[in-house]
XYZ file of C-alpha atoms in Angstrom:
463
model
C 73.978 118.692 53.792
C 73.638 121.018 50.752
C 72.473 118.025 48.178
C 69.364 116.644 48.858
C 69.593 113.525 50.560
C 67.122 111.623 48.447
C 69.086 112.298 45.237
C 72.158 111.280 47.259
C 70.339 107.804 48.465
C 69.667 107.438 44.590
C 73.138 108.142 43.292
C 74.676 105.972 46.014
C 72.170 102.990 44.869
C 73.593 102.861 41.522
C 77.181 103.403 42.639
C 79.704 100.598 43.823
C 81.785 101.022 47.037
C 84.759 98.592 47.906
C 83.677 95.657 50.247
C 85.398 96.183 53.772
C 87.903 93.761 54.994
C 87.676 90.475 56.719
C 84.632 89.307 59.098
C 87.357 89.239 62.199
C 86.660 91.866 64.743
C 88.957 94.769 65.219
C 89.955 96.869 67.622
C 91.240 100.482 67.565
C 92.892 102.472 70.199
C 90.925 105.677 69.977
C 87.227 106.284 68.541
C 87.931 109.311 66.493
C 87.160 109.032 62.927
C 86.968 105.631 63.126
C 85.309 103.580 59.861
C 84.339 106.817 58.113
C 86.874 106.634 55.193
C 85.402 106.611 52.427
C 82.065 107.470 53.284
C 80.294 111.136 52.270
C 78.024 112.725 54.658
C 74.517 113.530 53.564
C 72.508 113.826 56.510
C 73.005 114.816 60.476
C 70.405 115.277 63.346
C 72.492 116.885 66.654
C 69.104 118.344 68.013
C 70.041 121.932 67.989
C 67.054 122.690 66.672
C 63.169 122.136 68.994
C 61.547 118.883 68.336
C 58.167 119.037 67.283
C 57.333 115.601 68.602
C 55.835 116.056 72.077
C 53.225 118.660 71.315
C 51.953 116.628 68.592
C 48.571 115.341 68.901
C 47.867 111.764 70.071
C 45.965 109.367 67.611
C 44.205 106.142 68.065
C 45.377 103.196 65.642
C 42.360 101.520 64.397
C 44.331 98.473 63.566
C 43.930 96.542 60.636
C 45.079 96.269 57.074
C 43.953 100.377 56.393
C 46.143 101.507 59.478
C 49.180 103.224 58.899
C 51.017 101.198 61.288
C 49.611 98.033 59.756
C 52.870 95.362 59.193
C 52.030 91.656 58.618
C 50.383 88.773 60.220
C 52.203 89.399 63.441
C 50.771 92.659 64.074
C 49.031 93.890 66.917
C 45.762 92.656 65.759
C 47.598 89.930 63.069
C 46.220 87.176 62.129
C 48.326 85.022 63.187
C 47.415 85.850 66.601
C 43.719 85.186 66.012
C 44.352 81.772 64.309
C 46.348 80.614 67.170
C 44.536 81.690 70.035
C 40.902 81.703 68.465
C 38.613 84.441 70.241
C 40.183 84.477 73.708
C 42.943 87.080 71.710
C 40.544 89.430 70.356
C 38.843 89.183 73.700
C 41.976 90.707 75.299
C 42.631 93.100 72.685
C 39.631 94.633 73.053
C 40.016 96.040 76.586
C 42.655 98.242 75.080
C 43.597 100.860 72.584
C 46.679 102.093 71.300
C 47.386 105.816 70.394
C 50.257 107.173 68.106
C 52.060 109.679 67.103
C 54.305 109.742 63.923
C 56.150 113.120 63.811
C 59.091 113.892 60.967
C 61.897 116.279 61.933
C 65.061 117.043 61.676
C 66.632 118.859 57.837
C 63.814 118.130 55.625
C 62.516 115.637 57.699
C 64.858 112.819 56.958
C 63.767 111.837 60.569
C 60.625 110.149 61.932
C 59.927 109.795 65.579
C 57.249 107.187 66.210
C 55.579 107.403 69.843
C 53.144 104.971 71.075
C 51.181 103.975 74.357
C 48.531 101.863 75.226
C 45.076 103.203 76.756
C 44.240 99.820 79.345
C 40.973 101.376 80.631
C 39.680 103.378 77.324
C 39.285 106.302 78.657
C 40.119 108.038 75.028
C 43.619 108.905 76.190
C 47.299 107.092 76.388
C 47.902 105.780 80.090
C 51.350 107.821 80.021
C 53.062 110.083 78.324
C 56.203 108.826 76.503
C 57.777 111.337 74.278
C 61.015 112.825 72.671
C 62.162 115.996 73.633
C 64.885 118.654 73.689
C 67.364 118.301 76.601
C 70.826 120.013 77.973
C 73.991 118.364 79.137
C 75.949 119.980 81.918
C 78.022 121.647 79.949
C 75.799 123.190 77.505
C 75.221 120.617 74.770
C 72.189 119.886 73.175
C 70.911 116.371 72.905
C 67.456 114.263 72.471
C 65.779 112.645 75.631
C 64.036 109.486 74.776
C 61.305 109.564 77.937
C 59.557 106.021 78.713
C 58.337 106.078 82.314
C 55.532 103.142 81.735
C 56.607 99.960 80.060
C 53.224 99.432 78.515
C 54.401 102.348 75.387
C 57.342 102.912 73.120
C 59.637 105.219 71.283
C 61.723 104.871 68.072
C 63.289 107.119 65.919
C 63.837 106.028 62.615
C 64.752 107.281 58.799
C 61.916 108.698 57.030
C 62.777 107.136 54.063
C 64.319 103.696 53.461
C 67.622 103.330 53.211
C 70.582 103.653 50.386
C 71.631 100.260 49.102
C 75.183 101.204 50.274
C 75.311 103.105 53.287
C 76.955 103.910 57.207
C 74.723 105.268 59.624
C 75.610 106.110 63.234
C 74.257 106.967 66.408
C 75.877 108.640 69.787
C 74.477 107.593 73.372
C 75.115 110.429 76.077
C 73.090 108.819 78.462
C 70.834 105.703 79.616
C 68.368 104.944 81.836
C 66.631 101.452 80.984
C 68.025 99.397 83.719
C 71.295 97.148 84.560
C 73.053 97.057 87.607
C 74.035 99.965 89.085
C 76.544 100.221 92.174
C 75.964 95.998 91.766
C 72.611 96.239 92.183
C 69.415 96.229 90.301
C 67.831 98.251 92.740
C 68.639 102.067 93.028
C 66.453 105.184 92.764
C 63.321 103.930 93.719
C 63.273 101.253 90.661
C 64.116 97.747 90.037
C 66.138 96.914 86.601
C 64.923 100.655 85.441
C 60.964 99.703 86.309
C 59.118 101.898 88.521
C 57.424 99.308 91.731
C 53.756 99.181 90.439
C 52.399 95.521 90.147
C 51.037 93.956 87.528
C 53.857 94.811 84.721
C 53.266 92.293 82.467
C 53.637 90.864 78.586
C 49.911 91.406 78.173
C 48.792 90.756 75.637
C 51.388 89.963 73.440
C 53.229 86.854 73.629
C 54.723 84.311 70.762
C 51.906 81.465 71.690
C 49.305 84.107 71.386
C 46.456 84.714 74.047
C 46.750 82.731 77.361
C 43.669 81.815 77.908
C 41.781 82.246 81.271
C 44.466 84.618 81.958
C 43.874 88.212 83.404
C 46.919 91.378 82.800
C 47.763 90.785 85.873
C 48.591 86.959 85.411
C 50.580 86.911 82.524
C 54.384 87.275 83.116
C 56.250 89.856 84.912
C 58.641 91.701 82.765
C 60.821 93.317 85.218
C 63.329 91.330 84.729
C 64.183 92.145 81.277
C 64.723 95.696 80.720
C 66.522 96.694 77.279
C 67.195 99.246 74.776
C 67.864 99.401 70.586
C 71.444 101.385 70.086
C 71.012 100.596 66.482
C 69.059 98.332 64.758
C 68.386 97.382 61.111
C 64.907 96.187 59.687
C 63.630 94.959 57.205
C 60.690 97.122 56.467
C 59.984 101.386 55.636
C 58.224 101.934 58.644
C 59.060 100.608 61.755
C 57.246 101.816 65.194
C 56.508 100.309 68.657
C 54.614 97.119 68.384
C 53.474 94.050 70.861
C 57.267 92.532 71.391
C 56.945 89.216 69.555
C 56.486 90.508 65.818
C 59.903 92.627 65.970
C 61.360 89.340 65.888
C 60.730 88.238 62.249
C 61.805 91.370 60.709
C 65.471 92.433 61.982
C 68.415 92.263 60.031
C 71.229 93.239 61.903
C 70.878 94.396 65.850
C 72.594 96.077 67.917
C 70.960 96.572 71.481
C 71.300 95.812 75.189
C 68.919 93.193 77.090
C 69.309 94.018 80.389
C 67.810 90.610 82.200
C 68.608 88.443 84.842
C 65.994 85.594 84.003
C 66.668 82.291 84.903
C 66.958 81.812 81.126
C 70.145 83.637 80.787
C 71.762 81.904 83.903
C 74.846 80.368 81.184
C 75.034 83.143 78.892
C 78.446 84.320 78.279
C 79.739 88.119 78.111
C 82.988 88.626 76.081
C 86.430 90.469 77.424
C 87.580 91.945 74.570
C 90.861 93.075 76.081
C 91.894 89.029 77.322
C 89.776 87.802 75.004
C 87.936 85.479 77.551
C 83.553 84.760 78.089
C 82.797 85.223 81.271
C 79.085 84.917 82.804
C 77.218 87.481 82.220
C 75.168 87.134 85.549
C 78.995 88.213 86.516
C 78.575 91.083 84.971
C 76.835 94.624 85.659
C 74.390 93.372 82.911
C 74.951 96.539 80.600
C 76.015 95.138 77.872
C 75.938 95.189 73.808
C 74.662 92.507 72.101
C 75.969 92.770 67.979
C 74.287 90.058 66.087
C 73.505 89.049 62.791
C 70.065 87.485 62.094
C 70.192 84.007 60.792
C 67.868 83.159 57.381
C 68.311 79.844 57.964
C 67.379 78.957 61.197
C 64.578 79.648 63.672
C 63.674 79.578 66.955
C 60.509 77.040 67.543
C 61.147 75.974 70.646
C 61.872 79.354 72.327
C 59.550 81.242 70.357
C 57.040 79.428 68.295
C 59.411 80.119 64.963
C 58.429 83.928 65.044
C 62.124 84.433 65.844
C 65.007 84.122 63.738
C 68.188 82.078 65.308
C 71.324 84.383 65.790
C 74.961 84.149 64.855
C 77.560 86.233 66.956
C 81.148 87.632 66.128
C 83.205 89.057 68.489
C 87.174 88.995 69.715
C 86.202 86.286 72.044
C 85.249 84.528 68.677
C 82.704 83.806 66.658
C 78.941 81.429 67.390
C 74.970 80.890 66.886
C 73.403 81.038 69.236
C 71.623 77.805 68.876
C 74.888 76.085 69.796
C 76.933 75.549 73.626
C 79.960 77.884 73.224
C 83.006 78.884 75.114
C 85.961 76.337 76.813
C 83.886 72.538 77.036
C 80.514 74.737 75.830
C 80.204 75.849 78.957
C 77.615 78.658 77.714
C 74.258 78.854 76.475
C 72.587 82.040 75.169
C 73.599 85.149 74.168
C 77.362 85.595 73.694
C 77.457 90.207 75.353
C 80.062 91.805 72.571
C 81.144 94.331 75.460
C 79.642 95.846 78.428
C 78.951 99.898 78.894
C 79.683 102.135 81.816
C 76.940 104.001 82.059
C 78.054 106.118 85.406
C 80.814 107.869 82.382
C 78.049 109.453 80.879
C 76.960 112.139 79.892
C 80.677 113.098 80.165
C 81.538 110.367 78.200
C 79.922 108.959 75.261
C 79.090 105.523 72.980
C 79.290 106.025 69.623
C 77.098 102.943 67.646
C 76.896 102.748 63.446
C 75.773 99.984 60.803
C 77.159 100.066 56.944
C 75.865 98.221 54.228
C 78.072 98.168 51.309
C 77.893 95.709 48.046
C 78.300 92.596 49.963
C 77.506 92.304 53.996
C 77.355 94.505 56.919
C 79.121 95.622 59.296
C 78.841 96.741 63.228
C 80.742 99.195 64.892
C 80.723 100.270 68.476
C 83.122 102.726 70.031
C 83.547 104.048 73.469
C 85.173 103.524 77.224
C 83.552 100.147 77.804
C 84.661 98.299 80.553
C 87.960 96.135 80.736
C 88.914 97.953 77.729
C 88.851 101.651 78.079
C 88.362 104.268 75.037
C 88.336 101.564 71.866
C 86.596 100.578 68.738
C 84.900 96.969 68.171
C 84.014 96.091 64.469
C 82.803 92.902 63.232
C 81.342 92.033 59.397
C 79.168 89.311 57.908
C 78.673 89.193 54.093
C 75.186 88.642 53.139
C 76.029 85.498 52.796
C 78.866 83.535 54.565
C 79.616 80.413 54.808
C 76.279 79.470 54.057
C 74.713 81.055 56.244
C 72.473 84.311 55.170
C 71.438 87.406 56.980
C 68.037 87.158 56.857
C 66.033 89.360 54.140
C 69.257 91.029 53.001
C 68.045 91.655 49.673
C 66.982 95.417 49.186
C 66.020 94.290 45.572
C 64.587 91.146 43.806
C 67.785 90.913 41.985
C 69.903 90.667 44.890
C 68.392 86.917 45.653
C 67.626 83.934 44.123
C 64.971 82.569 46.837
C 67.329 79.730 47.876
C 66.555 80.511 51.832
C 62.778 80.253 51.526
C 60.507 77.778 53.818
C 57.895 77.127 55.264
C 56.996 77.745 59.041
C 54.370 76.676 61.556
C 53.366 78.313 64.528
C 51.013 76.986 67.166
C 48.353 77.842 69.583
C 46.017 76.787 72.435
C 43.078 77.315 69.412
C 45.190 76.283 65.961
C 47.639 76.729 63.931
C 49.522 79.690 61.684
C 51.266 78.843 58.821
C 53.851 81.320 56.835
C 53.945 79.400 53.495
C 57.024 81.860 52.581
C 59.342 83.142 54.468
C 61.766 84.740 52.029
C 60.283 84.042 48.191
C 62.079 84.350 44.961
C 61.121 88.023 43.534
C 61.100 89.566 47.034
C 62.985 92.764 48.320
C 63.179 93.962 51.953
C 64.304 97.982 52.515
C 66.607 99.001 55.434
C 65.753 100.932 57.735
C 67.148 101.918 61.337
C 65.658 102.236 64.698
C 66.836 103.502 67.883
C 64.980 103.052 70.920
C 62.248 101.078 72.507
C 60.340 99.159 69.765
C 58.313 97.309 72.171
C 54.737 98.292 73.755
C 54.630 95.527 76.896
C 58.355 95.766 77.921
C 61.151 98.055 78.375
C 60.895 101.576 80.285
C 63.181 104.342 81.250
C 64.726 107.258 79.287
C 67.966 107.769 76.998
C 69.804 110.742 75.554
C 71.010 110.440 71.906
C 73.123 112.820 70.320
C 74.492 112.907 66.662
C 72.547 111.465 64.317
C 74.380 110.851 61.136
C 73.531 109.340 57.719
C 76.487 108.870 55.057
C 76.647 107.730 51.309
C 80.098 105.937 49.696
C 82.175 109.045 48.905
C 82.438 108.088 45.443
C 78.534 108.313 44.898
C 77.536 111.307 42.435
């Protein structure tokens, strides 16, 4: 904590660390200490201090290219959007505004909390009032609450800065909130799947085919059904912040997050046992799970998701699939393949310790905690940037990293036209890391989180 940590990111890009071994998962008996050899801490968050973030003033994005929350094409207001839904999109954007708040904190503010919520009837001010503040566990401990009681709003934190090129960063969860099955049931405390009852919860206006047309807010589709929430996520940009849902999905490397949903969709996904090593159906399941995946640069999802989606490969001790692919004993599953499921009714007593590294060749995902069937253990699984063919998508931190081999071309359609991403992953490109943990999304997901520990490290051979 005594070097700065941007002189530490910049020593530990110019200094090689030893690749970790195989892409098999492992499992360890106890958490403690676990994956942290040879690694050098440089930074730590544990929330000791008062956050700054909730008294901050609200601001209204203007949208486009000038905002500072401006991304790509799949922005809010992208133009992808407007190409494939003509006017009928900017007709629905305009009966709402967003306001934001981007607040640093933590030593030297190597943190960034980015809070947003949507203002449906313009009245000048956000609808509700998501936030990140200070809170106490029972015995004392201090920890961050991550507060989303409306699903139309979001809240990430992320680094400040990008990334190191070689790197572990962690996360520990104390508590959550944003639905599963509690008791068996979806329904407890007054909520379904973690949403308060109000109608007319819905993906509005945000979906991957653009505008519906002749649709009001209250006739797109319900989102009750899939709750969720980012443990610890990797993209591929400096700075990330709640967003309409579908644009998240071109720009992730490496996830790690639960999708709490029992859609119709999901009826043959598959939820591993890591201590028999067996899938079972998820909709078996308490639906709290941890989905680890690696995002594919060579394959995306059209038919699901109009190609603004990335296809997914999965490792875990039940083995190893994409997503795009029937898995498990005569491919009996479809879907997401759960790494593990949580316990939430442990915690805060308890806790769920999450962390990504990067080091000169691939990443790797860690998870460690009580999860159920297993008890206290530690799950890892690794993917080199490129395996078997297969890339993570926008891996590259630098143009020198990648040859452009992996670039296409995409097409995305509309009820009005057509988008067209003539490059998906050029020659001379470079893509930063950076983590988020949270909600990213600003029409789905609501509830509340504590998160504890914070904790950036560099190789420990870095000077």
């Amino acid at each position: 904590m005594r070097r700065c940590w941007k002189a530490a990111m910049a020593a530990a890009g110019a200094t090689a660390v030893a690749a970790a071994s195989g892409a098999r998962p492992v499992a360890a008996q106890s958490a403690s200490g676990a994956g942290r050899d040879g690694w050098r801490l440089v930074a730590r968050e544990d929330f000791d201090r008062p956050l700054p973030v909730d008294g901050a003033p609200w601001r209204r994005d203007p949208h486009g290219p000038r905002s500072p929350w401006h991304v790509d094409a799949f922005d809010d207001d992208g133009e992808a959007w407007k190409k494939i839904s003509g006017p009928a999109f900017e007709r629905q954007l305009a009966t709402l505004n967003v306001f934001r708040k981007r607040v640093p904190f933590g030593r030297d503010g190597w943190l960034t909390a980015e809070i947003a919520a949507v203002d449906k009837d313009r009245d000048g001010r956000p609808d509700s009032r998501p936030g990140l503040a200070n809170a106490t566990l029972p015995d004392g401990q201090r920890v961050a609450r991550i507060s989303e009681p409306s699903w139309d709003a979001g809240v990430l934190i992320r680094p400040t800065r990008p990334l190191p090129r070689r790197y572990r960063v962690e996360m520990t969860l104390r508590g959550i909130d944003f639905g599963g099955k509690r008791g068996g049931t979806f329904d407890y405390g007054g909520r379904h799947n973690g949403y308060t009852r109000e109608p007319c919860k819905t993906r509005f206006p945000w979906t991957f085919w653009g505008a519906l047309e002749g649709k009001t807010r209250c006739e797109y589709p319900d989102v009750t059904r899939e709750n969720g929430f980012y443990y610890l996520t990797i993209l591929d940009y400096p700075t990330p912040a709640p967003h309409g849902n579908p644009g998240i999905h071109f720009r992730r490397k490496v996830i790690m997050d639960g999708y709490y949903s029992d859609d119709d969709r999901w009826k043959n996904a598959g939820t591993c046992n890591p201590k028999t090593r067996r899938i079972y159906r998820t909709f078996d399941g308490t639906f709290n799970g941890v989905n680890a995946l690696f995002v594919r640069g060579d394959k995306f999802r059209e038919a699901a998701n109009n190609n603004v989606s990335n296809e997914y490969y999965i490792k875990t001790p039940c083995g190893n699939v994409s997503m795009d692919r029937p898995y498990g004993p005569g491919g009996r599953f479809q879907g997401h393949l759960t790494s593990v499921e949580l316990r939430p009714e442990l915690l805060p007593r308890a806790a769920y310790r999450f962390a990504v590294e990067r080091d000169n060749s691939g990443y790797t995902l860690e998870m460690s905690g009580p999860f159920r069937h297993t008890g206290q253990t530690t799950l890892r699984v690794r993917h080199e940037f490129v395996e078997d063919g297969r890339p993570i998508w926008h891996y590259n931190q630098t143009p020198g990293e990648y040859d452009g081999r992996f670039d296409r071309r995409l097409v995305h359609t509309g009820p009005a036209g057509t988008h067209i991403t003539e490059h998906t992953w050029p020659k001379g490109s470079a893509y930063p890391d950076s983590f988020i943990i949270g909600d990213p999304h600003l029409n789905y997901y609501e509830g509340s989180a504590l998160v504890d520990d914070i904790r950036l490290y560099v190789p420990d051979n870095a000077r």
